[in-house]
Amino acid sequence: SRLTDFGPRFPTMSQSMKPWHQSPLFSSFSSSRIVHITLMAVSIGILAFEIYLPARRLSATWNEPYHILAGVQYWRAGDFGINPEHPPLAKLVAALPLLPMRLKMPHVGLDVTKQTANIQGTALVYGNDADAILLRSRLAVAVFVLLLFGLMVEAGSRMFGAAPAVIAIAVALFEPNLLANATLVTTDMGLCCLLFGSVYAFWRVAEHPSAVRLAGCGVVMGLAFAVKHSAILLIPILAALTAVEISYHIKKASPEGGSFSSRALVRETGSWLARLSVIAGIALL
C-alpha cells in the first residue's frame, strides 16, 4: 500500500508528456499572439506602400536637391561646407545609394551659399536621371521611418504590452506629419526616429542600468546629434527624466510617512550624474 501511495507523485513518462501544441516552445504562439503578428505584418505592408508610392511619384521639393548634392559631396570629396546648417548623417544616408551611379556632377566652386547650392543641386538631380535619384535617396531615408516603427513596437510592447503597441502602429500609419515627411530627403524623420530612440534607450537604462545600456543610449544620442542640431533638446528632456527617476527612488527609499533621506538624495544624484556623464561622453565622441 505504501508503494502504491507513491504512484500519483511520480507519473509515468506517458502521463508526463504533453501534446506538442502545449509545450513551452509552442505555447507562446497563442491565438492572440498570432493576431498581433498578423496585424504587424499588415501594418508593415501598408507602410511600405505608403513609402514607395509617393517616393516614386512626387516631384522634388525645393530643398531635396540641396540635401542630395550635399550628401554626394560629403561622400566623394569630404567637403562638408555645403549645407552646414544641418549635421551630415541624414544626407550621407540619402546619398549612399547614388554612389554606384555615374552622375554628371555640376561644378562646385568656392561659393557654397544656400542660393548657389540650391541651383547646383537642381542641376545634379535634373541633369541626370531625376526619377532614379529621387527614388533611391527617398527609399534610403525611409530607413529612419522603418526603424522608428520598429522602436515603437519594441517600446510599446515592453512598456504596455503587445496590444497597445499594435494600436500605436495603427495610429502612426495614418498620422499626417509622419506620412508627409516619411519619404522626403530631409533631416526631419531622422531626428524623429533618433529622438524617440534616445528617450527609449534612456528608459532602458533607468529600468536596469548596465554598461551595455549606457553605451547604447550614448550611441543613439550621438546619432541624433549627428542628424539635426535641434537634437540639443535631448539635454533638457533627459535632465527632466533624470529628476523624475531621482525623486522616485528617494521616495521609494524613504520610510512611509517620513521625510526623505539626504543620504539617498546624494547617492541617487551621484549615480545618475555618473551615468549621464558616460552617456554624454559617448554621444559627443
Coordinates of C-alpha atoms in Angstrom, one line a residue:
S1 CA 0.0 0.0 0.0
R2 CA 2.9 2.4 0.7
L3 CA 4.3 1.7 -2.8
T4 CA 1.0 2.4 -4.4
D5 CA 0.8 5.7 -2.5
F6 CA 3.8 7.0 -4.4
G7 CA 2.1 6.4 -7.7
P8 CA 0.4 9.7 -8.2
R9 CA 3.5 11.6 -7.0
F10 CA 5.7 10.1 -9.8
P11 CA 3.7 9.9 -13.0
T12 CA 4.9 7.7 -15.8
M13 CA 6.5 9.1 -18.9
S14 CA 3.4 8.8 -20.9
Q15 CA 1.5 10.7 -18.2
S16 CA 4.1 13.5 -18.0
M17 CA 4.4 14.0 -21.8
K18 CA 2.1 16.8 -23.1
P19 CA 0.8 17.2 -26.6
W20 CA 3.2 19.1 -28.9
H21 CA 1.0 22.2 -29.0
Q22 CA 1.1 22.5 -25.2
S23 CA 4.9 22.5 -25.0
P24 CA 6.7 25.7 -23.9
L25 CA 8.1 26.0 -27.4
F26 CA 4.7 26.5 -28.9
S27 CA 2.8 28.0 -26.0
S28 CA 4.0 31.5 -27.0
F29 CA 2.3 31.2 -30.3
S30 CA -1.2 31.7 -28.8
S31 CA -4.1 32.9 -30.9
S32 CA -3.7 36.4 -29.6
R33 CA 0.0 36.5 -30.5
I34 CA -0.8 35.2 -34.0
V35 CA -3.3 38.0 -34.3
H36 CA -0.7 40.6 -33.2
I37 CA 1.9 39.2 -35.6
T38 CA -0.6 39.3 -38.5
L39 CA -1.6 42.9 -37.7
M40 CA 2.0 43.9 -37.6
A41 CA 2.7 42.2 -40.9
V42 CA -0.3 44.0 -42.5
S43 CA 0.9 47.3 -41.0
I44 CA 4.4 46.9 -42.4
G45 CA 2.8 46.2 -45.8
I46 CA 0.7 49.3 -45.6
L47 CA 3.7 51.3 -44.5
A48 CA 5.8 50.0 -47.4
F49 CA 3.0 51.0 -49.9
E50 CA 2.8 54.5 -48.2
I51 CA 6.5 54.9 -48.6
Y52 CA 7.0 53.6 -52.1
L53 CA 4.1 55.3 -53.9
P54 CA 5.0 58.9 -53.1
A55 CA 8.7 58.3 -53.3
R56 CA 8.1 57.2 -56.9
R57 CA 5.6 59.8 -58.0
L58 CA 6.2 63.0 -56.1
S59 CA 8.3 65.7 -57.8
A60 CA 11.2 67.1 -55.8
T61 CA 10.6 69.6 -53.0
W62 CA 12.6 72.8 -53.1
N63 CA 15.3 71.6 -50.7
E64 CA 15.7 67.9 -51.6
P65 CA 18.2 68.5 -54.4
Y66 CA 20.2 70.7 -52.0
H67 CA 20.4 67.8 -49.5
I68 CA 21.2 65.3 -52.2
L69 CA 24.1 67.5 -53.6
A70 CA 25.5 67.9 -50.0
G71 CA 25.4 64.2 -49.4
V72 CA 27.1 63.3 -52.6
Q73 CA 29.8 65.9 -51.9
Y74 CA 30.3 64.5 -48.4
W75 CA 31.0 61.0 -49.8
R76 CA 33.0 62.0 -52.9
A77 CA 35.0 65.0 -51.7
G78 CA 34.8 65.0 -48.0
D79 CA 33.5 68.6 -48.4
F80 CA 31.2 69.5 -45.5
G81 CA 31.0 73.1 -46.5
I82 CA 27.7 72.6 -48.4
N83 CA 24.5 72.8 -46.3
P84 CA 26.3 73.4 -43.0
E85 CA 23.1 74.3 -41.3
H86 CA 22.4 70.6 -40.6
P87 CA 24.8 67.8 -39.5
P88 CA 25.6 65.3 -42.2
L89 CA 24.1 61.9 -41.1
A90 CA 20.8 62.0 -42.9
K91 CA 22.4 63.4 -46.1
L92 CA 25.0 60.7 -46.0
V93 CA 22.3 58.1 -45.8
A94 CA 20.3 59.7 -48.6
A95 CA 23.4 59.8 -51.0
L96 CA 24.7 56.4 -50.2
P97 CA 22.7 54.5 -52.9
L98 CA 23.7 57.1 -55.5
L99 CA 27.4 56.3 -55.3
P100 CA 27.3 53.5 -57.9
M101 CA 25.6 55.8 -60.4
R102 CA 27.7 57.6 -63.0
L103 CA 26.4 61.0 -62.2
K104 CA 27.3 64.1 -64.1
M105 CA 28.3 66.5 -61.3
P106 CA 27.9 70.3 -61.6
H107 CA 30.9 72.4 -60.9
V108 CA 31.0 73.2 -57.2
G109 CA 33.3 76.1 -56.5
L110 CA 34.1 78.2 -53.5
D111 CA 30.6 79.8 -53.5
V112 CA 28.6 77.4 -51.3
T113 CA 25.9 79.8 -50.3
K114 CA 22.4 78.3 -50.0
Q115 CA 21.2 80.0 -53.1
T116 CA 24.1 78.8 -55.3
A117 CA 24.0 75.3 -53.7
N118 CA 20.2 75.0 -54.5
I119 CA 20.9 75.8 -58.1
Q120 CA 23.8 73.2 -58.2
G121 CA 21.6 70.6 -56.5
T122 CA 18.8 71.1 -59.1
A123 CA 21.4 70.7 -61.9
L124 CA 22.7 67.5 -60.3
V125 CA 19.2 65.9 -60.0
Y126 CA 17.7 67.1 -63.3
G127 CA 21.0 66.8 -65.2
N128 CA 20.8 63.0 -64.6
D129 CA 18.0 60.5 -64.2
A130 CA 15.9 62.5 -61.7
D131 CA 13.4 59.8 -61.1
A132 CA 16.1 57.2 -60.2
I133 CA 18.0 59.7 -58.0
L134 CA 14.9 60.8 -56.1
L135 CA 13.6 57.2 -55.6
R136 CA 16.9 55.9 -54.4
S137 CA 17.5 58.7 -52.0
R138 CA 14.0 58.7 -50.6
L139 CA 13.9 55.0 -50.0
A140 CA 17.3 55.3 -48.2
V141 CA 15.9 58.0 -45.9
A142 CA 12.8 55.8 -45.3
V143 CA 15.0 53.5 -43.3
F144 CA 14.6 56.0 -40.4
V145 CA 10.8 55.5 -40.7
L146 CA 11.1 51.8 -40.6
L147 CA 13.4 52.0 -37.7
L148 CA 11.0 54.3 -35.9
F149 CA 8.1 51.9 -36.3
G150 CA 10.3 49.1 -35.0
L151 CA 11.2 51.1 -32.0
M152 CA 7.5 51.9 -31.4
V153 CA 6.7 48.2 -31.4
E154 CA 9.6 47.4 -29.1
A155 CA 8.9 50.3 -26.7
G156 CA 5.1 49.8 -26.7
S157 CA 5.4 46.1 -26.1
R158 CA 7.8 46.5 -23.2
M159 CA 6.0 49.4 -21.5
F160 CA 2.4 48.5 -22.1
G161 CA 2.0 45.1 -23.9
A162 CA 1.5 43.8 -27.4
A163 CA -2.0 45.2 -27.9
P164 CA -1.1 48.8 -27.2
A165 CA 1.9 48.5 -29.4
V166 CA -0.3 47.4 -32.3
I167 CA -2.7 50.3 -31.6
A168 CA 0.2 52.7 -31.7
I169 CA 1.4 51.4 -35.0
A170 CA -2.1 51.5 -36.5
V171 CA -2.5 55.2 -35.4
A172 CA 1.0 56.1 -36.7
L173 CA 0.3 54.6 -40.1
F174 CA -2.2 57.4 -40.8
E175 CA -0.5 60.2 -38.9
P176 CA -0.2 63.1 -41.4
N177 CA 3.1 64.5 -40.2
L178 CA 4.8 61.1 -40.4
L179 CA 3.3 60.4 -43.9
A180 CA 4.2 63.9 -45.2
N181 CA 7.9 63.5 -44.2
A182 CA 8.4 59.8 -44.5
T183 CA 10.0 59.8 -47.9
L184 CA 11.4 63.2 -48.3
V185 CA 15.2 63.7 -48.4
T186 CA 15.3 65.9 -45.3
T187 CA 16.6 65.6 -41.7
D188 CA 13.2 65.6 -40.0
M189 CA 12.5 61.8 -40.0
G190 CA 16.0 61.1 -38.9
L191 CA 15.6 63.4 -35.9
C192 CA 12.1 62.0 -35.1
C193 CA 13.4 58.4 -35.1
L194 CA 16.6 59.0 -33.1
L195 CA 15.0 61.4 -30.6
F196 CA 12.5 58.7 -29.8
G197 CA 15.2 56.1 -29.8
S198 CA 17.3 58.1 -27.4
V199 CA 14.5 58.6 -24.9
Y200 CA 13.6 54.9 -25.1
A201 CA 17.3 53.9 -24.6
F202 CA 17.4 56.1 -21.5
W203 CA 14.2 54.4 -20.2
R204 CA 16.0 51.1 -20.6
V205 CA 18.9 52.5 -18.6
A206 CA 16.5 53.6 -15.8
E207 CA 14.8 50.2 -15.9
H208 CA 18.1 48.3 -15.4
P209 CA 21.4 50.2 -15.5
S210 CA 24.3 48.4 -17.2
A211 CA 27.4 49.2 -19.2
V212 CA 25.7 47.9 -22.5
R213 CA 22.6 50.0 -22.0
L214 CA 24.6 53.1 -21.1
A215 CA 26.7 52.7 -24.2
G216 CA 23.6 52.1 -26.3
C217 CA 22.0 55.2 -25.1
G218 CA 25.1 57.2 -25.7
V219 CA 25.4 55.9 -29.3
V220 CA 21.8 56.7 -30.2
M221 CA 22.0 60.1 -28.6
G222 CA 25.2 60.8 -30.6
L223 CA 23.5 59.8 -33.8
A224 CA 20.6 62.1 -33.0
F225 CA 23.2 65.0 -32.7
A226 CA 24.7 63.9 -36.0
V227 CA 21.4 64.2 -37.8
K228 CA 20.0 67.6 -36.8
H229 CA 21.1 70.4 -34.5
S230 CA 17.7 70.6 -32.7
A231 CA 18.5 67.3 -31.1
I232 CA 20.1 69.5 -28.5
L233 CA 16.6 69.4 -26.9
L234 CA 17.6 65.9 -25.7
I235 CA 19.6 67.6 -22.9
P236 CA 16.6 69.1 -21.1
I237 CA 14.5 66.1 -21.9
L238 CA 16.9 63.7 -20.3
A239 CA 17.6 66.1 -17.4
A240 CA 13.9 66.2 -16.6
L241 CA 13.6 62.4 -16.8
T242 CA 16.6 62.1 -14.5
A243 CA 15.0 64.4 -12.0
V244 CA 11.9 62.1 -12.1
E245 CA 14.0 59.0 -11.6
I246 CA 15.9 60.5 -8.6
S247 CA 12.7 61.7 -6.9
Y248 CA 11.1 58.3 -7.5
H249 CA 14.0 56.4 -5.9
I250 CA 14.3 58.8 -3.0
K251 CA 10.6 58.4 -2.2
K252 CA 10.9 54.6 -2.5
A253 CA 13.9 54.6 -0.1
S254 CA 12.2 56.9 2.5
P255 CA 10.2 55.4 5.3
E256 CA 6.4 55.6 4.8
G257 CA 5.1 58.9 6.1
G258 CA 8.7 60.1 6.9
S259 CA 10.9 62.7 5.4
F260 CA 13.2 61.9 2.6
S261 CA 16.8 60.8 3.3
S262 CA 19.5 63.2 2.4
R263 CA 21.9 60.3 2.0
A264 CA 19.5 58.7 -0.5
L265 CA 19.4 62.1 -2.4
V266 CA 23.2 62.3 -2.5
R267 CA 23.6 58.7 -3.5
E268 CA 21.0 58.8 -6.3
T269 CA 22.1 62.1 -7.6
G270 CA 25.7 60.9 -7.8
S271 CA 24.8 57.7 -9.5
W272 CA 22.7 59.5 -12.2
L273 CA 25.3 62.2 -12.7
A274 CA 27.9 59.4 -13.4
R275 CA 25.5 57.7 -15.8
L276 CA 24.8 60.9 -17.6
S277 CA 28.5 61.7 -17.9
V278 CA 29.1 58.3 -19.6
I279 CA 26.1 58.8 -21.9
A280 CA 27.2 62.4 -22.8
G281 CA 30.8 61.3 -23.3
I282 CA 29.9 58.6 -25.7
A283 CA 27.4 60.8 -27.5
L284 CA 30.0 63.5 -28.1
L285 CA 32.6 61.0 -29.2

